[in-house]
PDB file of C-alpha atoms in Angstrom:
ATOM      1  CA  MET A   1      20.380  -5.114  -6.391  1.00  0.00           C
ATOM      2  CA  ALA A   2      21.896  -3.014  -9.308  1.00  0.00           C
ATOM      3  CA  GLU A   3      25.230  -1.713  -8.483  1.00  0.00           C
ATOM      4  CA  GLY A   4      26.064   1.165  -7.517  1.00  0.00           C
ATOM      5  CA  ARG A   5      22.644   1.689  -6.008  1.00  0.00           C
ATOM      6  CA  GLU A   6      22.162   2.638  -2.488  1.00  0.00           C
ATOM      7  CA  GLU A   7      20.049   0.622  -0.370  1.00  0.00           C
ATOM      8  CA  THR A   8      16.484   1.867  -0.703  1.00  0.00           C
ATOM      9  CA  ASN A   9      14.439   2.620   2.696  1.00  0.00           C
ATOM     10  CA  MET A  10      11.012   0.799   2.319  1.00  0.00           C
ATOM     11  CA  LEU A  11       7.491   1.531   4.605  1.00  0.00           C
ATOM     12  CA  GLY A  12       5.461  -1.496   4.193  1.00  0.00           C
ATOM     13  CA  ILE A  13       2.140  -0.605   5.117  1.00  0.00           C
ATOM     14  CA  ASN A  14      -0.629  -3.893   6.332  1.00  0.00           C
ATOM     15  CA  PHE A  15      -3.912  -1.714   5.872  1.00  0.00           C
ATOM     16  CA  SER A  16      -5.965  -4.832   6.833  1.00  0.00           C
ATOM     17  CA  SER A  17      -8.301  -4.481  10.043  1.00  0.00           C
ATOM     18  CA  ARG A  18      -6.492  -7.604  11.213  1.00  0.00           C
ATOM     19  CA  LYS A  19      -2.705  -6.680  11.976  1.00  0.00           C
ATOM     20  CA  ASP A  20      -1.837 -10.528  11.695  1.00  0.00           C
ATOM     21  CA  GLY A  21      -4.137 -11.405   8.673  1.00  0.00           C
ATOM     22  CA  ASN A  22      -2.607 -12.039   5.316  1.00  0.00           C
ATOM     23  CA  CYS A  23      -2.036  -8.510   4.811  1.00  0.00           C
ATOM     24  CA  GLY A  24       0.760  -8.506   7.494  1.00  0.00           C
ATOM     25  CA  ASP A  25       1.857 -11.877   6.388  1.00  0.00           C
ATOM     26  CA  PHE A  26       2.793 -10.748   3.003  1.00  0.00           C
ATOM     27  CA  LEU A  27       5.080  -7.280   4.642  1.00  0.00           C
ATOM     28  CA  LEU A  28       6.542  -9.571   7.113  1.00  0.00           C
ATOM     29  CA  PHE A  29       7.361 -12.108   3.908  1.00  0.00           C
ATOM     30  CA  LEU A  30       8.575  -9.220   1.970  1.00  0.00           C
ATOM     31  CA  LYS A  31      10.828  -7.901   4.446  1.00  0.00           C
ATOM     32  CA  GLN A  32      12.651 -11.049   4.832  1.00  0.00           C
ATOM     33  CA  GLN A  33      13.239 -11.886   1.304  1.00  0.00           C
ATOM     34  CA  THR A  34      14.586  -8.096   0.478  1.00  0.00           C
ATOM     35  CA  LYS A  35      18.200  -7.327   1.377  1.00  0.00           C
ATOM     36  CA  THR A  36      17.176  -3.253   1.783  1.00  0.00           C
ATOM     37  CA  ARG A  37      15.802  -2.011   5.366  1.00  0.00           C
ATOM     38  CA  PHE A  38      11.806  -2.620   5.173  1.00  0.00           C
ATOM     39  CA  VAL A  39       9.946  -1.105   8.061  1.00  0.00           C
ATOM     40  CA  VAL A  40       6.546  -2.907   8.346  1.00  0.00           C
ATOM     41  CA  LYS A  41       3.694  -1.116  10.075  1.00  0.00           C
ATOM     42  CA  TRP A  42       0.080  -1.034  10.700  1.00  0.00           C
ATOM     43  CA  ILE A  43      -2.145   1.326   9.429  1.00  0.00           C
ATOM     44  CA  HIS A  44      -4.100   1.301  12.758  1.00  0.00           C
ATOM     45  CA  ASP A  45      -0.647   2.236  14.719  1.00  0.00           C
ATOM     46  CA  PHE A  46      -1.865   5.642  13.457  1.00  0.00           C
ATOM     47  CA  PRO A  47      -4.964   6.426  14.685  1.00  0.00           C
ATOM     48  CA  PHE A  48      -6.740   8.978  12.578  1.00  0.00           C
ATOM     49  CA  ASP A  49      -9.784  10.316  11.383  1.00  0.00           C
ATOM     50  CA  GLY A  50     -10.496  11.560   7.763  1.00  0.00           C
ATOM     51  CA  CYS A  51     -11.201  14.975   6.885  1.00  0.00           C
ATOM     52  CA  GLY A  52     -13.763  17.228   8.873  1.00  0.00           C
ATOM     53  CA  PRO A  53     -15.362  18.707  10.274  1.00  0.00           C
ATOM     54  CA  CYS A  54     -13.421  21.932   9.301  1.00  0.00           C
ATOM     55  CA  SER A  55     -13.094  25.143   7.188  1.00  0.00           C
ATOM     56  CA  TYR A  56     -10.438  23.579   5.086  1.00  0.00           C
ATOM     57  CA  GLU A  57      -7.411  25.151   7.245  1.00  0.00           C
ATOM     58  CA  CYS A  58      -5.231  22.361   5.744  1.00  0.00           C
ATOM     59  CA  THR A  59      -5.181  24.155   1.854  1.00  0.00           C
ATOM     60  CA  HIS A  60      -3.707  27.353   4.008  1.00  0.00           C
ATOM     61  CA  GLY A  61      -1.812  26.266   7.118  1.00  0.00           C
ATOM     62  CA  SER A  62      -2.429  23.124   9.113  1.00  0.00           C
ATOM     63  CA  CYS A  63      -5.075  20.609   9.869  1.00  0.00           C
ATOM     64  CA  PRO A  64      -6.294  21.302  12.870  1.00  0.00           C
ATOM     65  CA  LYS A  65      -6.914  17.394  14.097  1.00  0.00           C
ATOM     66  CA  LYS A  66      -4.533  16.632  16.520  1.00  0.00           C
ATOM     67  CA  ASP A  67      -4.104  12.666  15.540  1.00  0.00           C
ATOM     68  CA  GLY A  68      -1.972   9.940  14.318  1.00  0.00           C
ATOM     69  CA  PHE A  69      -1.539  11.475  10.469  1.00  0.00           C
ATOM     70  CA  ALA A  70       1.310  13.289  11.763  1.00  0.00           C
ATOM     71  CA  GLU A  71       3.136  10.215  12.516  1.00  0.00           C
ATOM     72  CA  LEU A  72       1.843   8.486   9.668  1.00  0.00           C
ATOM     73  CA  THR A  73       2.905  11.218   7.140  1.00  0.00           C
ATOM     74  CA  ALA A  74       6.731  11.178   9.197  1.00  0.00           C
ATOM     75  CA  TRP A  75       7.117   7.675   7.803  1.00  0.00           C
ATOM     76  CA  LEU A  76       5.669   8.223   4.644  1.00  0.00           C
ATOM     77  CA  ASP A  77       8.197  11.585   4.255  1.00  0.00           C
ATOM     78  CA  ARG A  78      11.294   9.520   5.383  1.00  0.00           C
ATOM     79  CA  GLU A  79      11.118   6.526   3.329  1.00  0.00           C
ATOM     80  CA  GLU A  80      12.024   6.073  -0.157  1.00  0.00           C
ATOM     81  CA  ALA A  81       9.801   3.380  -1.317  1.00  0.00           C
ATOM     82  CA  TYR A  82       6.437   2.112  -0.131  1.00  0.00           C
ATOM     83  CA  VAL A  83       4.254  -1.167  -0.847  1.00  0.00           C
ATOM     84  CA  PHE A  84       0.826  -0.787   0.448  1.00  0.00           C
ATOM     85  CA  VAL A  85      -1.101  -4.812   1.133  1.00  0.00           C
ATOM     86  CA  ILE A  86      -4.520  -3.702   0.999  1.00  0.00           C
ATOM     87  CA  PRO A  87      -7.062  -5.766   0.903  1.00  0.00           C
ATOM     88  CA  VAL A  88     -10.738  -5.790  -0.121  1.00  0.00           C
ATOM     89  CA  TYR A  89     -13.844  -5.804   1.813  1.00  0.00           C
ATOM     90  CA  ASN A  90     -17.175  -6.604   0.695  1.00  0.00           C
ATOM     91  CA  GLY A  91     -15.901  -5.569  -2.833  1.00  0.00           C
ATOM     92  CA  ASN A  92     -14.611  -2.127  -1.761  1.00  0.00           C
ATOM     93  CA  LEU A  93     -11.347  -0.833  -0.588  1.00  0.00           C
ATOM     94  CA  PRO A  94     -10.538  -0.018   3.362  1.00  0.00           C
ATOM     95  CA  SER A  95     -11.948   2.795   4.756  1.00  0.00           C
ATOM     96  CA  ALA A  96      -8.525   3.441   6.497  1.00  0.00           C
ATOM     97  CA  PHE A  97      -6.644   3.467   2.703  1.00  0.00           C
ATOM     98  CA  TYR A  98      -9.303   6.293   1.812  1.00  0.00           C
ATOM     99  CA  ARG A  99      -9.071   8.175   5.083  1.00  0.00           C
ATOM    100  CA  MET A 100      -5.265   8.490   4.557  1.00  0.00           C
ATOM    101  CA  LEU A 101      -6.367   9.971   0.700  1.00  0.00           C
ATOM    102  CA  GLU A 102      -8.165  11.995   2.168  1.00  0.00           C
ATOM    103  CA  ARG A 103      -6.150  13.507   4.626  1.00  0.00           C
ATOM    104  CA  LEU A 104      -3.590  13.693   1.742  1.00  0.00           C
ATOM    105  CA  SER A 105      -5.351  15.632  -0.575  1.00  0.00           C
ATOM    106  CA  PRO A 106      -3.505  19.163   0.372  1.00  0.00           C
ATOM    107  CA  ARG A 107      -0.418  17.774  -0.605  1.00  0.00           C
ATOM    108  CA  LEU A 108      -1.811  15.573  -3.393  1.00  0.00           C
ATOM    109  CA  HIS A 109      -3.102  18.542  -4.945  1.00  0.00           C
ATOM    110  CA  GLU A 110       0.287  19.783  -6.127  1.00  0.00           C
ATOM    111  CA  GLU A 111       1.037  17.848  -9.205  1.00  0.00           C
ATOM    112  CA  ALA A 112       4.383  17.178  -8.724  1.00  0.00           C
ATOM    113  CA  GLU A 113       3.620  15.932  -5.229  1.00  0.00           C
ATOM    114  CA  GLU A 114       1.000  13.549  -6.376  1.00  0.00           C
ATOM    115  CA  ARG A 115       3.358  11.863  -9.412  1.00  0.00           C
ATOM    116  CA  ARG A 116       6.014  12.026  -6.523  1.00  0.00           C
ATOM    117  CA  PHE A 117       3.648  10.034  -3.925  1.00  0.00           C
ATOM    118  CA  TRP A 118       2.038   7.306  -6.007  1.00  0.00           C
ATOM    119  CA  LYS A 119       5.547   7.098  -8.190  1.00  0.00           C
ATOM    120  CA  LYS A 120       7.049   5.733  -5.155  1.00  0.00           C
ATOM    121  CA  VAL A 121       3.857   3.399  -4.405  1.00  0.00           C
ATOM    122  CA  ARG A 122       3.348  -0.542  -4.809  1.00  0.00           C
ATOM    123  CA  ILE A 123       0.260  -2.249  -4.112  1.00  0.00           C
ATOM    124  CA  LEU A 124      -0.514  -5.598  -3.198  1.00  0.00           C
ATOM    125  CA  LEU A 125      -3.920  -6.391  -2.905  1.00  0.00           C
ATOM    126  CA  ILE A 126      -5.867  -9.133  -2.067  1.00  0.00           C
ATOM    127  CA  GLY A 127      -9.285  -9.582  -3.015  1.00  0.00           C
ATOM    128  CA  ASN A 128     -11.602 -12.507  -4.752  1.00  0.00           C
ATOM    129  CA  PRO A 129     -12.759 -11.990  -9.105  1.00  0.00           C
ATOM    130  CA  GLY A 130     -16.448 -11.442  -8.872  1.00  0.00           C
ATOM    131  CA  HIS A 131     -16.364  -9.816  -5.148  1.00  0.00           C
ATOM    132  CA  GLY A 132     -14.822  -6.552  -6.430  1.00  0.00           C
ATOM    133  CA  LEU A 133     -11.526  -7.677  -7.089  1.00  0.00           C
ATOM    134  CA  GLU A 134     -11.815  -6.282 -10.671  1.00  0.00           C
ATOM    135  CA  ARG A 135     -13.806  -2.868  -9.294  1.00  0.00           C
ATOM    136  CA  SER A 136     -10.920  -2.365  -6.585  1.00  0.00           C
ATOM    137  CA  SER A 137      -7.833  -2.758  -9.075  1.00  0.00           C
ATOM    138  CA  GLY A 138      -9.589  -0.267 -11.339  1.00  0.00           C
ATOM    139  CA  ILE A 139     -10.178   2.250  -8.959  1.00  0.00           C
ATOM    140  CA  LEU A 140      -6.564   2.060  -8.048  1.00  0.00           C
ATOM    141  CA  LYS A 141      -4.948   2.370 -11.722  1.00  0.00           C
ATOM    142  CA  GLU A 142      -6.838   5.110 -12.493  1.00  0.00           C
ATOM    143  CA  LEU A 143      -5.163   6.899  -9.276  1.00  0.00           C
ATOM    144  CA  PHE A 144      -1.932   5.976 -10.756  1.00  0.00           C
ATOM    145  CA  ARG A 145      -2.886   7.212 -14.364  1.00  0.00           C
ATOM    146  CA  ASN A 146      -3.757  10.516 -12.963  1.00  0.00           C
ATOM    147  CA  ALA A 147      -0.560  11.216 -11.534  1.00  0.00           C
ATOM    148  CA  GLY A 148       0.837   9.974 -14.893  1.00  0.00           C
ATOM    149  CA  GLN A 149       2.491   6.905 -13.310  1.00  0.00           C
ATOM    150  CA  VAL A 150       2.280   3.077 -14.556  1.00  0.00           C
ATOM    151  CA  PRO A 151      -0.480   1.367 -11.850  1.00  0.00           C
ATOM    152  CA  GLY A 152       2.253  -0.841  -9.822  1.00  0.00           C
ATOM    153  CA  ILE A 153      -0.681  -3.397  -8.416  1.00  0.00           C
ATOM    154  CA  ILE A 154      -0.551  -7.320  -8.105  1.00  0.00           C
ATOM    155  CA  THR A 155      -3.257  -9.001  -7.243  1.00  0.00           C
ATOM    156  CA  PHE A 156      -4.133 -12.212  -5.055  1.00  0.00           C
ATOM    157  CA  SER A 157      -7.415 -14.079  -4.878  1.00  0.00           C
ATOM    158  CA  SER A 158      -7.600 -16.884  -2.181  1.00  0.00           C
ATOM    159  CA  THR A 159     -10.169 -18.125  -4.422  1.00  0.00           C
ATOM    160  CA  ASP A 160      -6.948 -18.933  -6.763  1.00  0.00           C
ATOM    161  CA  TYR A 161      -5.552 -21.567  -4.424  1.00  0.00           C
ATOM    162  CA  GLY A 162      -8.831 -22.993  -3.413  1.00  0.00           C
ATOM    163  CA  MET A 163      -8.930 -21.047   0.175  1.00  0.00           C
ATOM    164  CA  LYS A 164     -10.795 -18.432   2.202  1.00  0.00           C
ATOM    165  CA  SER A 165      -9.298 -15.129   2.375  1.00  0.00           C
ATOM    166  CA  THR A 166     -10.655 -14.534   6.092  1.00  0.00           C
ATOM    167  CA  ARG A 167     -10.010 -17.759   7.042  1.00  0.00           C
ATOM    168  CA  ASP A 168      -6.797 -18.992   5.316  1.00  0.00           C
ATOM    169  CA  ARG A 169      -3.142 -18.045   5.372  1.00  0.00           C
ATOM    170  CA  LEU A 170      -2.237 -17.415   1.712  1.00  0.00           C
ATOM    171  CA  ILE A 171       1.043 -17.134   2.647  1.00  0.00           C
ATOM    172  CA  GLU A 172       1.222 -20.859   3.166  1.00  0.00           C
ATOM    173  CA  GLU A 173       0.407 -21.625  -0.842  1.00  0.00           C
ATOM    174  CA  LYS A 174       4.042 -22.342  -2.766  1.00  0.00           C
ATOM    175  CA  GLU A 175       2.590 -19.996  -5.263  1.00  0.00           C
ATOM    176  CA  VAL A 176       1.243 -17.122  -3.327  1.00  0.00           C
ATOM    177  CA  ARG A 177       5.611 -16.922  -2.310  1.00  0.00           C
ATOM    178  CA  LYS A 178       6.667 -17.557  -5.329  1.00  0.00           C
ATOM    179  CA  LYS A 179       4.681 -14.611  -6.657  1.00  0.00           C
ATOM    180  CA  LEU A 180       5.862 -12.083  -3.308  1.00  0.00           C
ATOM    181  CA  MET A 181       9.417 -13.273  -4.206  1.00  0.00           C
ATOM    182  CA  LYS A 182       9.587 -12.724  -7.554  1.00  0.00           C
ATOM    183  CA  ALA A 183       8.324  -8.964  -6.764  1.00  0.00           C
ATOM    184  CA  ALA A 184      10.953  -9.042  -3.757  1.00  0.00           C
ATOM    185  CA  GLU A 185      13.514  -9.728  -6.433  1.00  0.00           C
ATOM    186  CA  GLU A 186      12.366  -7.592  -8.595  1.00  0.00           C
ATOM    187  CA  GLU A 187      12.370  -4.489  -5.831  1.00  0.00           C
ATOM    188  CA  GLU A 188      15.965  -5.743  -5.307  1.00  0.00           C
ATOM    189  CA  GLN A 189      16.956  -4.628  -8.887  1.00  0.00           C
ATOM    190  CA  GLU A 190      14.477  -1.994  -9.775  1.00  0.00           C
ATOM    191  CA  GLY A 191      11.966  -1.200  -7.160  1.00  0.00           C
ATOM    192  CA  MET A 192       8.631  -3.071  -6.646  1.00  0.00           C
ATOM    193  CA  PRO A 193       7.060  -4.217 -10.462  1.00  0.00           C
ATOM    194  CA  GLN A 194       4.686  -2.305 -12.506  1.00  0.00           C
ATOM    195  CA  GLY A 195       1.678  -4.927 -12.038  1.00  0.00           C
ATOM    196  CA  THR A 196       0.759  -8.176 -12.892  1.00  0.00           C
TER     197      THR A 196
END
Protein backbone atom coordinates (compact mmCIF):
# COMPACT_ATOMS: atom_id res chain seq x y z
CA MET A 1 0.00 0.00 0.00
CA ALA A 2 1.28 3.46 -0.83
CA GLU A 3 2.72 5.37 2.12
CA GLY A 4 0.30 7.75 3.78
CA ARG A 5 -2.83 6.03 2.45
CA GLU A 6 -5.48 4.63 4.73
CA GLU A 7 -6.56 1.04 4.35
CA THR A 8 -9.24 0.62 1.73
CA ASN A 9 -12.43 -1.17 2.62
CA MET A 10 -13.28 -3.49 -0.24
CA LEU A 11 -16.41 -5.43 -1.03
CA GLY A 12 -16.02 -8.52 -3.21
CA ILE A 13 -19.24 -9.83 -4.74
CA ASN A 14 -19.57 -13.28 -6.28
CA PHE A 15 -22.19 -13.10 -9.07
CA SER A 16 -22.18 -16.84 -9.76
CA SER A 17 -25.10 -19.14 -9.07
CA ARG A 18 -22.55 -21.30 -7.24
CA LYS A 19 -21.36 -19.90 -3.94
CA ASP A 20 -18.26 -22.08 -3.84
CA GLY A 21 -17.23 -22.26 -7.49
CA ASN A 22 -14.51 -20.40 -9.38
CA CYS A 23 -15.90 -16.93 -8.56
CA GLY A 24 -15.96 -17.71 -4.85
CA ASP A 25 -12.45 -19.19 -5.05
CA PHE A 26 -11.12 -16.02 -6.69
CA LEU A 27 -12.58 -13.76 -4.01
CA LEU A 28 -11.31 -15.87 -1.12
CA PHE A 29 -7.85 -15.93 -2.71
CA LEU A 30 -7.88 -12.14 -3.14
CA LYS A 31 -9.01 -11.71 0.46
CA GLN A 32 -6.02 -13.78 1.60
CA GLN A 33 -3.62 -11.81 -0.60
CA THR A 34 -4.63 -8.28 0.40
CA LYS A 35 -3.79 -6.48 3.61
CA THR A 36 -6.86 -4.27 3.36
CA ARG A 37 -10.22 -5.06 4.92
CA PHE A 38 -11.85 -7.21 2.24
CA VAL A 39 -15.42 -8.43 2.74
CA VAL A 40 -16.69 -11.26 0.53
CA LYS A 41 -20.41 -11.59 -0.25
CA TRP A 42 -22.46 -13.76 -2.59
CA ILE A 43 -25.04 -11.81 -4.61
CA HIS A 44 -27.65 -14.38 -3.59
CA ASP A 45 -27.10 -13.42 0.07
CA PHE A 46 -29.27 -10.44 -0.90
CA PRO A 47 -32.42 -11.90 -2.48
CA PHE A 48 -34.01 -9.26 -4.68
CA ASP A 49 -36.07 -9.02 -7.85
CA GLY A 50 -35.56 -6.79 -10.83
CA CYS A 51 -37.71 -3.73 -11.35
CA GLY A 52 -41.49 -3.79 -11.73
CA PRO A 53 -44.34 -3.90 -11.60
CA CYS A 54 -44.37 -0.30 -10.46
CA SER A 55 -44.98 3.31 -11.45
CA TYR A 56 -41.34 4.48 -11.14
CA GLU A 57 -41.83 5.45 -7.50
CA CYS A 58 -38.05 5.26 -7.11
CA THR A 59 -37.58 8.36 -9.26
CA HIS A 60 -39.47 10.58 -6.83
CA GLY A 61 -39.28 8.69 -3.56
CA SER A 62 -38.38 5.14 -2.78
CA CYS A 63 -38.82 1.75 -4.37
CA PRO A 64 -41.99 -0.05 -3.25
CA LYS A 65 -40.13 -3.38 -3.13
CA LYS A 66 -39.06 -4.56 0.31
CA ASP A 67 -36.37 -7.16 -0.28
CA GLY A 68 -32.63 -7.76 0.10
CA PHE A 69 -31.66 -4.91 -2.22
CA ALA A 70 -31.63 -2.35 0.60
CA GLU A 71 -29.03 -4.46 2.43
CA LEU A 72 -26.92 -4.74 -0.73
CA THR A 73 -26.96 -0.98 -1.28
CA ALA A 74 -26.01 -0.45 2.38
CA TRP A 75 -22.89 -2.56 1.72
CA LEU A 76 -22.17 -0.71 -1.52
CA ASP A 77 -22.49 2.64 0.25
CA ARG A 78 -20.18 1.57 3.07
CA GLU A 79 -17.23 0.26 1.02
CA GLU A 80 -14.62 2.28 -0.87
CA ALA A 81 -14.02 -0.21 -3.69
CA TYR A 82 -15.78 -3.20 -5.22
CA VAL A 83 -14.49 -6.35 -6.90
CA PHE A 84 -17.22 -8.08 -8.89
CA VAL A 85 -16.38 -11.63 -9.97
CA ILE A 86 -18.74 -12.45 -12.81
CA PRO A 87 -19.14 -15.67 -14.81
CA VAL A 88 -20.39 -15.76 -18.39
CA TYR A 89 -23.39 -18.10 -18.78
CA ASN A 90 -24.24 -19.32 -22.29
CA GLY A 91 -22.68 -16.17 -23.70
CA ASN A 92 -24.42 -13.84 -21.25
CA LEU A 93 -23.68 -11.99 -18.06
CA PRO A 94 -25.71 -13.40 -15.14
CA SER A 95 -29.21 -12.10 -14.56
CA ALA A 96 -28.31 -11.12 -10.98
CA PHE A 97 -25.84 -8.56 -12.37
CA TYR A 98 -28.51 -7.06 -14.63
CA ARG A 99 -31.07 -7.05 -11.80
CA MET A 100 -28.60 -5.13 -9.64
CA LEU A 101 -27.98 -2.55 -12.37
CA GLU A 102 -31.69 -2.25 -13.02
CA ARG A 103 -32.45 -1.57 -9.36
CA LEU A 104 -29.50 0.86 -9.15
CA SER A 105 -30.73 2.78 -12.21
CA PRO A 106 -32.42 5.64 -10.29
CA ARG A 107 -29.13 6.25 -8.49
CA LEU A 108 -26.94 5.74 -11.56
CA HIS A 109 -29.16 8.09 -13.58
CA GLU A 110 -27.32 10.90 -11.79
CA GLU A 111 -24.17 11.45 -13.85
CA ALA A 112 -21.88 12.14 -10.87
CA GLU A 113 -23.14 9.06 -9.04
CA GLU A 114 -22.68 6.90 -12.14
CA ARG A 115 -19.05 8.06 -12.45
CA ARG A 116 -18.42 7.47 -8.74
CA PHE A 117 -19.91 3.97 -8.85
CA TRP A 118 -17.97 2.74 -11.90
CA LYS A 119 -14.76 4.32 -10.62
CA LYS A 120 -15.05 2.04 -7.57
CA VAL A 121 -15.74 -1.14 -9.59
CA ARG A 122 -13.20 -3.70 -10.79
CA ILE A 123 -14.39 -6.83 -12.55
CA LEU A 124 -12.89 -10.29 -12.83
CA LEU A 125 -14.74 -11.93 -15.73
CA ILE A 126 -14.68 -15.72 -16.15
CA GLY A 127 -15.70 -17.12 -19.53
CA ASN A 128 -14.37 -18.59 -22.74
CA PRO A 129 -13.53 -17.05 -26.13
CA GLY A 130 -16.10 -17.98 -28.73
CA HIS A 131 -18.67 -18.57 -26.00
CA GLY A 132 -19.57 -15.00 -25.11
CA LEU A 133 -16.46 -13.79 -23.27
CA GLU A 134 -15.68 -11.13 -25.87
CA ARG A 135 -19.29 -9.95 -26.09
CA SER A 136 -19.71 -9.82 -22.30
CA SER A 137 -16.40 -8.00 -21.91
CA GLY A 138 -17.54 -5.49 -24.54
CA ILE A 139 -20.81 -4.84 -22.70
CA LEU A 140 -18.94 -4.23 -19.45
CA LYS A 141 -16.39 -1.95 -21.13
CA GLU A 142 -19.22 0.12 -22.55
CA LEU A 143 -20.74 0.53 -19.07
CA PHE A 144 -17.41 1.88 -17.80
CA ARG A 145 -16.94 4.17 -20.81
CA ASN A 146 -20.48 5.54 -20.59
CA ALA A 147 -19.57 6.64 -17.06
CA GLY A 148 -16.33 8.25 -18.26
CA GLN A 149 -14.18 5.59 -16.61
CA VAL A 150 -11.36 3.39 -17.90
CA PRO A 151 -12.62 -0.22 -17.94
CA GLY A 152 -11.30 -2.16 -14.94
CA ILE A 153 -11.76 -5.70 -16.25
CA ILE A 154 -9.49 -8.74 -16.03
CA THR A 155 -10.60 -11.81 -18.00
CA PHE A 156 -10.00 -15.47 -17.21
CA SER A 157 -10.70 -18.35 -19.58
CA SER A 158 -10.67 -21.98 -18.45
CA THR A 159 -9.78 -23.10 -21.99
CA ASP A 160 -6.47 -21.22 -21.69
CA TYR A 161 -5.52 -23.84 -19.10
CA GLY A 162 -7.16 -26.90 -20.69
CA MET A 163 -9.94 -26.83 -18.10
CA LYS A 164 -13.74 -26.75 -17.95
CA SER A 165 -15.06 -23.80 -15.94
CA THR A 166 -18.01 -25.70 -14.45
CA ARG A 167 -16.04 -28.83 -13.58
CA ASP A 168 -12.50 -27.69 -12.75
CA ARG A 169 -11.14 -25.30 -10.11
CA LEU A 170 -9.28 -22.53 -11.95
CA ILE A 171 -7.62 -21.46 -8.69
CA GLU A 172 -5.57 -24.68 -8.79
CA GLU A 173 -3.78 -23.37 -11.89
CA LYS A 174 -0.53 -21.60 -10.98
CA GLU A 175 -0.88 -18.99 -13.76
CA VAL A 176 -4.36 -18.05 -12.52
CA ARG A 177 -3.03 -17.54 -8.99
CA LYS A 178 -0.16 -15.44 -10.35
CA LYS A 179 -2.61 -13.24 -12.28
CA LEU A 180 -4.74 -12.82 -9.15
CA MET A 181 -1.68 -12.08 -6.97
CA LYS A 182 -0.61 -9.39 -9.42
CA ALA A 183 -4.10 -7.88 -9.21
CA ALA A 184 -3.94 -7.99 -5.40
CA GLU A 185 -0.50 -6.32 -5.36
CA GLU A 186 -1.68 -3.56 -7.68
CA GLU A 187 -4.75 -3.08 -5.51
CA GLU A 188 -2.52 -2.62 -2.47
CA GLN A 189 -0.78 0.21 -4.32
CA GLU A 190 -3.51 2.06 -6.20
CA GLY A 191 -6.71 0.06 -6.61
CA MET A 192 -7.46 -2.88 -8.88
CA PRO A 193 -5.68 -2.67 -12.25
CA GLN A 194 -7.46 -1.03 -15.16
CA GLY A 195 -7.88 -4.17 -17.26
CA THR A 196 -5.59 -6.84 -18.66
